[in-house]
Amino acid sequence: MNGLEERLKIGLSDAFKDFIKRSNYGFSQWRYFMVGNESYTFKHVLNFNLESLFIDFMQSLKEWLEPEEIVFANDGYGGYYLWNTTTDVVLFLDTDDGSKKALLNLKMFLKKLESRG
């Protein structure tokens, strides 16, 4: 992941790196969780081992991303979870309409996600 940080010119927090390692780039089943009265689906953590493919993927979404945002997961329906490395907030990107919605700070997001069976 260090090479990825250099190529993206973004520092990844220890909490984020630990989550990627714990999730092993995925979960055995889809996760569902609520933020407010909105329901979200969490399917895959993206594979950060394939650095060049990941960089290409980030480039394909650049019209929706701020420089400090990194895509780290998807919902299986064309939506993506972004982490803003400056504000430490996780956002949901709906690629159907290009809308972004701030969800929770990274620590609370991971706690909510990982508390699910």
PDB file of C-alpha atoms in Angstrom:
ATOM      1  CA  MET A   1       0.000   0.000   0.000  1.00  0.00           C
ATOM      2  CA  ASN A   2       2.984   2.305   0.421  1.00  0.00           C
ATOM      3  CA  GLY A   3       3.501   2.411  -3.341  1.00  0.00           C
ATOM      4  CA  LEU A   4      -0.167   3.252  -3.748  1.00  0.00           C
ATOM      5  CA  GLU A   5       0.157   6.156  -1.312  1.00  0.00           C
ATOM      6  CA  GLU A   6       3.064   7.529  -3.321  1.00  0.00           C
ATOM      7  CA  ARG A   7       1.286   7.182  -6.670  1.00  0.00           C
ATOM      8  CA  LEU A   8      -1.922   8.778  -5.382  1.00  0.00           C
ATOM      9  CA  LYS A   9      -0.005  11.360  -3.347  1.00  0.00           C
ATOM     10  CA  ILE A  10      -2.415  10.628  -0.500  1.00  0.00           C
ATOM     11  CA  GLY A  11      -1.489   9.431   2.975  1.00  0.00           C
ATOM     12  CA  LEU A  12      -3.584   6.518   4.229  1.00  0.00           C
ATOM     13  CA  SER A  13      -4.317   6.400   7.951  1.00  0.00           C
ATOM     14  CA  ASP A  14      -3.398   3.392  10.068  1.00  0.00           C
ATOM     15  CA  ALA A  15      -7.118   2.777  10.726  1.00  0.00           C
ATOM     16  CA  PHE A  16      -7.793   2.613   6.990  1.00  0.00           C
ATOM     17  CA  LYS A  17      -4.823   0.306   6.313  1.00  0.00           C
ATOM     18  CA  ASP A  18      -5.856  -1.969   9.195  1.00  0.00           C
ATOM     19  CA  PHE A  19      -9.396  -2.187   7.811  1.00  0.00           C
ATOM     20  CA  ILE A  20      -8.096  -3.164   4.361  1.00  0.00           C
ATOM     21  CA  LYS A  21      -5.912  -5.875   5.919  1.00  0.00           C
ATOM     22  CA  ARG A  22      -8.732  -7.174   8.171  1.00  0.00           C
ATOM     23  CA  SER A  23     -11.254  -7.283   5.351  1.00  0.00           C
ATOM     24  CA  ASN A  24      -8.778  -9.107   3.101  1.00  0.00           C
ATOM     25  CA  TYR A  25     -10.334  -7.166   0.212  1.00  0.00           C
ATOM     26  CA  GLY A  26     -13.815  -8.506   0.808  1.00  0.00           C
ATOM     27  CA  PHE A  27     -16.350 -10.021   3.143  1.00  0.00           C
ATOM     28  CA  SER A  28     -17.916 -13.452   3.047  1.00  0.00           C
ATOM     29  CA  GLN A  29     -21.356 -11.924   2.658  1.00  0.00           C
ATOM     30  CA  TRP A  30     -22.967  -8.638   1.749  1.00  0.00           C
ATOM     31  CA  ARG A  31     -23.395  -6.202   4.620  1.00  0.00           C
ATOM     32  CA  TYR A  32     -26.373  -3.938   5.147  1.00  0.00           C
ATOM     33  CA  PHE A  33     -26.443  -0.978   7.487  1.00  0.00           C
ATOM     34  CA  MET A  34     -28.392   2.169   8.218  1.00  0.00           C
ATOM     35  CA  VAL A  35     -27.212   5.770   8.415  1.00  0.00           C
ATOM     36  CA  GLY A  36     -30.111   7.874   9.608  1.00  0.00           C
ATOM     37  CA  ASN A  37     -33.133   6.437   7.815  1.00  0.00           C
ATOM     38  CA  GLU A  38     -31.165   5.446   4.679  1.00  0.00           C
ATOM     39  CA  SER A  39     -30.205   1.834   4.083  1.00  0.00           C
ATOM     40  CA  TYR A  40     -26.864   1.017   2.447  1.00  0.00           C
ATOM     41  CA  THR A  41     -25.414  -2.174   0.987  1.00  0.00           C
ATOM     42  CA  PHE A  42     -21.728  -2.976   1.232  1.00  0.00           C
ATOM     43  CA  LYS A  43     -20.426  -5.665  -1.104  1.00  0.00           C
ATOM     44  CA  HIS A  44     -16.715  -5.515  -1.942  1.00  0.00           C
ATOM     45  CA  VAL A  45     -13.628  -3.860  -0.590  1.00  0.00           C
ATOM     46  CA  LEU A  46     -11.520  -3.035  -3.626  1.00  0.00           C
ATOM     47  CA  ASN A  47      -8.240  -4.851  -4.182  1.00  0.00           C
ATOM     48  CA  PHE A  48      -5.397  -2.468  -3.430  1.00  0.00           C
ATOM     49  CA  ASN A  49      -2.729  -5.065  -4.328  1.00  0.00           C
ATOM     50  CA  LEU A  50      -3.158  -4.475  -8.052  1.00  0.00           C
ATOM     51  CA  GLU A  51      -1.798  -0.960  -7.902  1.00  0.00           C
ATOM     52  CA  SER A  52      -1.821  -0.144 -11.597  1.00  0.00           C
ATOM     53  CA  LEU A  53      -5.358  -1.489 -12.070  1.00  0.00           C
ATOM     54  CA  PHE A  54      -6.504   0.442  -9.015  1.00  0.00           C
ATOM     55  CA  ILE A  55      -4.938   3.658 -10.325  1.00  0.00           C
ATOM     56  CA  ASP A  56      -6.693   3.101 -13.676  1.00  0.00           C
ATOM     57  CA  PHE A  57      -9.970   2.544 -11.842  1.00  0.00           C
ATOM     58  CA  MET A  58      -9.514   5.751  -9.832  1.00  0.00           C
ATOM     59  CA  GLN A  59      -8.873   7.587 -13.123  1.00  0.00           C
ATOM     60  CA  SER A  60     -12.131   6.236 -14.561  1.00  0.00           C
ATOM     61  CA  LEU A  61     -14.019   7.831 -11.650  1.00  0.00           C
ATOM     62  CA  LYS A  62     -12.018  11.083 -11.537  1.00  0.00           C
ATOM     63  CA  GLU A  63     -14.937  13.207 -12.740  1.00  0.00           C
ATOM     64  CA  TRP A  64     -16.662  12.414  -9.428  1.00  0.00           C
ATOM     65  CA  LEU A  65     -13.648  12.463  -7.106  1.00  0.00           C
ATOM     66  CA  GLU A  66     -11.972  15.300  -5.277  1.00  0.00           C
ATOM     67  CA  PRO A  67      -8.156  15.015  -5.130  1.00  0.00           C
ATOM     68  CA  GLU A  68      -8.294  13.977  -1.460  1.00  0.00           C
ATOM     69  CA  GLU A  69     -10.895  11.230  -1.999  1.00  0.00           C
ATOM     70  CA  ILE A  70     -10.104   7.569  -2.518  1.00  0.00           C
ATOM     71  CA  VAL A  71     -12.537   4.860  -3.616  1.00  0.00           C
ATOM     72  CA  PHE A  72     -12.309   1.831  -1.347  1.00  0.00           C
ATOM     73  CA  ALA A  73     -15.459  -0.261  -1.787  1.00  0.00           C
ATOM     74  CA  ASN A  74     -18.675  -0.756  -3.740  1.00  0.00           C
ATOM     75  CA  ASP A  75     -22.268  -1.724  -3.109  1.00  0.00           C
ATOM     76  CA  GLY A  76     -22.633  -4.138  -6.024  1.00  0.00           C
ATOM     77  CA  TYR A  77     -25.115  -1.844  -7.778  1.00  0.00           C
ATOM     78  CA  GLY A  78     -22.811   0.819  -9.255  1.00  0.00           C
ATOM     79  CA  GLY A  79     -22.395   2.859  -6.079  1.00  0.00           C
ATOM     80  CA  TYR A  80     -19.036   3.427  -4.414  1.00  0.00           C
ATOM     81  CA  TYR A  81     -17.778   4.225  -0.952  1.00  0.00           C
ATOM     82  CA  LEU A  82     -15.214   7.020  -0.848  1.00  0.00           C
ATOM     83  CA  TRP A  83     -12.966   8.092   1.976  1.00  0.00           C
ATOM     84  CA  ASN A  84     -11.997  11.753   2.189  1.00  0.00           C
ATOM     85  CA  THR A  85      -8.445  11.634   3.526  1.00  0.00           C
ATOM     86  CA  THR A  86      -8.585  15.280   4.631  1.00  0.00           C
ATOM     87  CA  THR A  87     -11.861  15.288   6.584  1.00  0.00           C
ATOM     88  CA  ASP A  88     -11.761  11.543   7.513  1.00  0.00           C
ATOM     89  CA  VAL A  89     -15.375  11.218   6.312  1.00  0.00           C
ATOM     90  CA  VAL A  90     -16.770   8.288   4.318  1.00  0.00           C
ATOM     91  CA  LEU A  91     -19.074   9.285   1.455  1.00  0.00           C
ATOM     92  CA  PHE A  92     -21.366   7.307  -0.809  1.00  0.00           C
ATOM     93  CA  LEU A  93     -21.127   8.033  -4.550  1.00  0.00           C
ATOM     94  CA  ASP A  94     -24.161   7.157  -6.659  1.00  0.00           C
ATOM     95  CA  THR A  95     -22.831   6.879 -10.216  1.00  0.00           C
ATOM     96  CA  ASP A  96     -26.358   6.860 -11.655  1.00  0.00           C
ATOM     97  CA  ASP A  97     -26.861  10.530 -10.841  1.00  0.00           C
ATOM     98  CA  GLY A  98     -23.368  11.592  -9.696  1.00  0.00           C
ATOM     99  CA  SER A  99     -24.564  12.497  -6.215  1.00  0.00           C
ATOM    100  CA  LYS A 100     -22.378  12.137  -3.134  1.00  0.00           C
ATOM    101  CA  LYS A 101     -23.640  11.823   0.392  1.00  0.00           C
ATOM    102  CA  ALA A 102     -21.497  12.132   3.507  1.00  0.00           C
ATOM    103  CA  LEU A 103     -22.162   9.167   5.787  1.00  0.00           C
ATOM    104  CA  LEU A 104     -19.950   8.976   8.880  1.00  0.00           C
ATOM    105  CA  ASN A 105     -16.370   9.537   9.924  1.00  0.00           C
ATOM    106  CA  LEU A 106     -14.137   6.584   9.072  1.00  0.00           C
ATOM    107  CA  LYS A 107     -13.935   5.195  12.612  1.00  0.00           C
ATOM    108  CA  MET A 108     -17.731   5.178  13.089  1.00  0.00           C
ATOM    109  CA  PHE A 109     -18.296   3.805   9.581  1.00  0.00           C
ATOM    110  CA  LEU A 110     -15.933   0.881  10.175  1.00  0.00           C
ATOM    111  CA  LYS A 111     -17.475   0.200  13.577  1.00  0.00           C
ATOM    112  CA  LYS A 112     -20.968   0.111  12.057  1.00  0.00           C
ATOM    113  CA  LEU A 113     -19.858  -2.003   9.103  1.00  0.00           C
ATOM    114  CA  GLU A 114     -17.844  -4.511  11.097  1.00  0.00           C
ATOM    115  CA  SER A 115     -20.452  -4.912  13.821  1.00  0.00           C
ATOM    116  CA  ARG A 116     -22.699  -6.589  11.254  1.00  0.00           C
ATOM    117  CA  GLY A 117     -22.626 -10.392  10.907  1.00  0.00           C
TER     118      GLY A 117
END
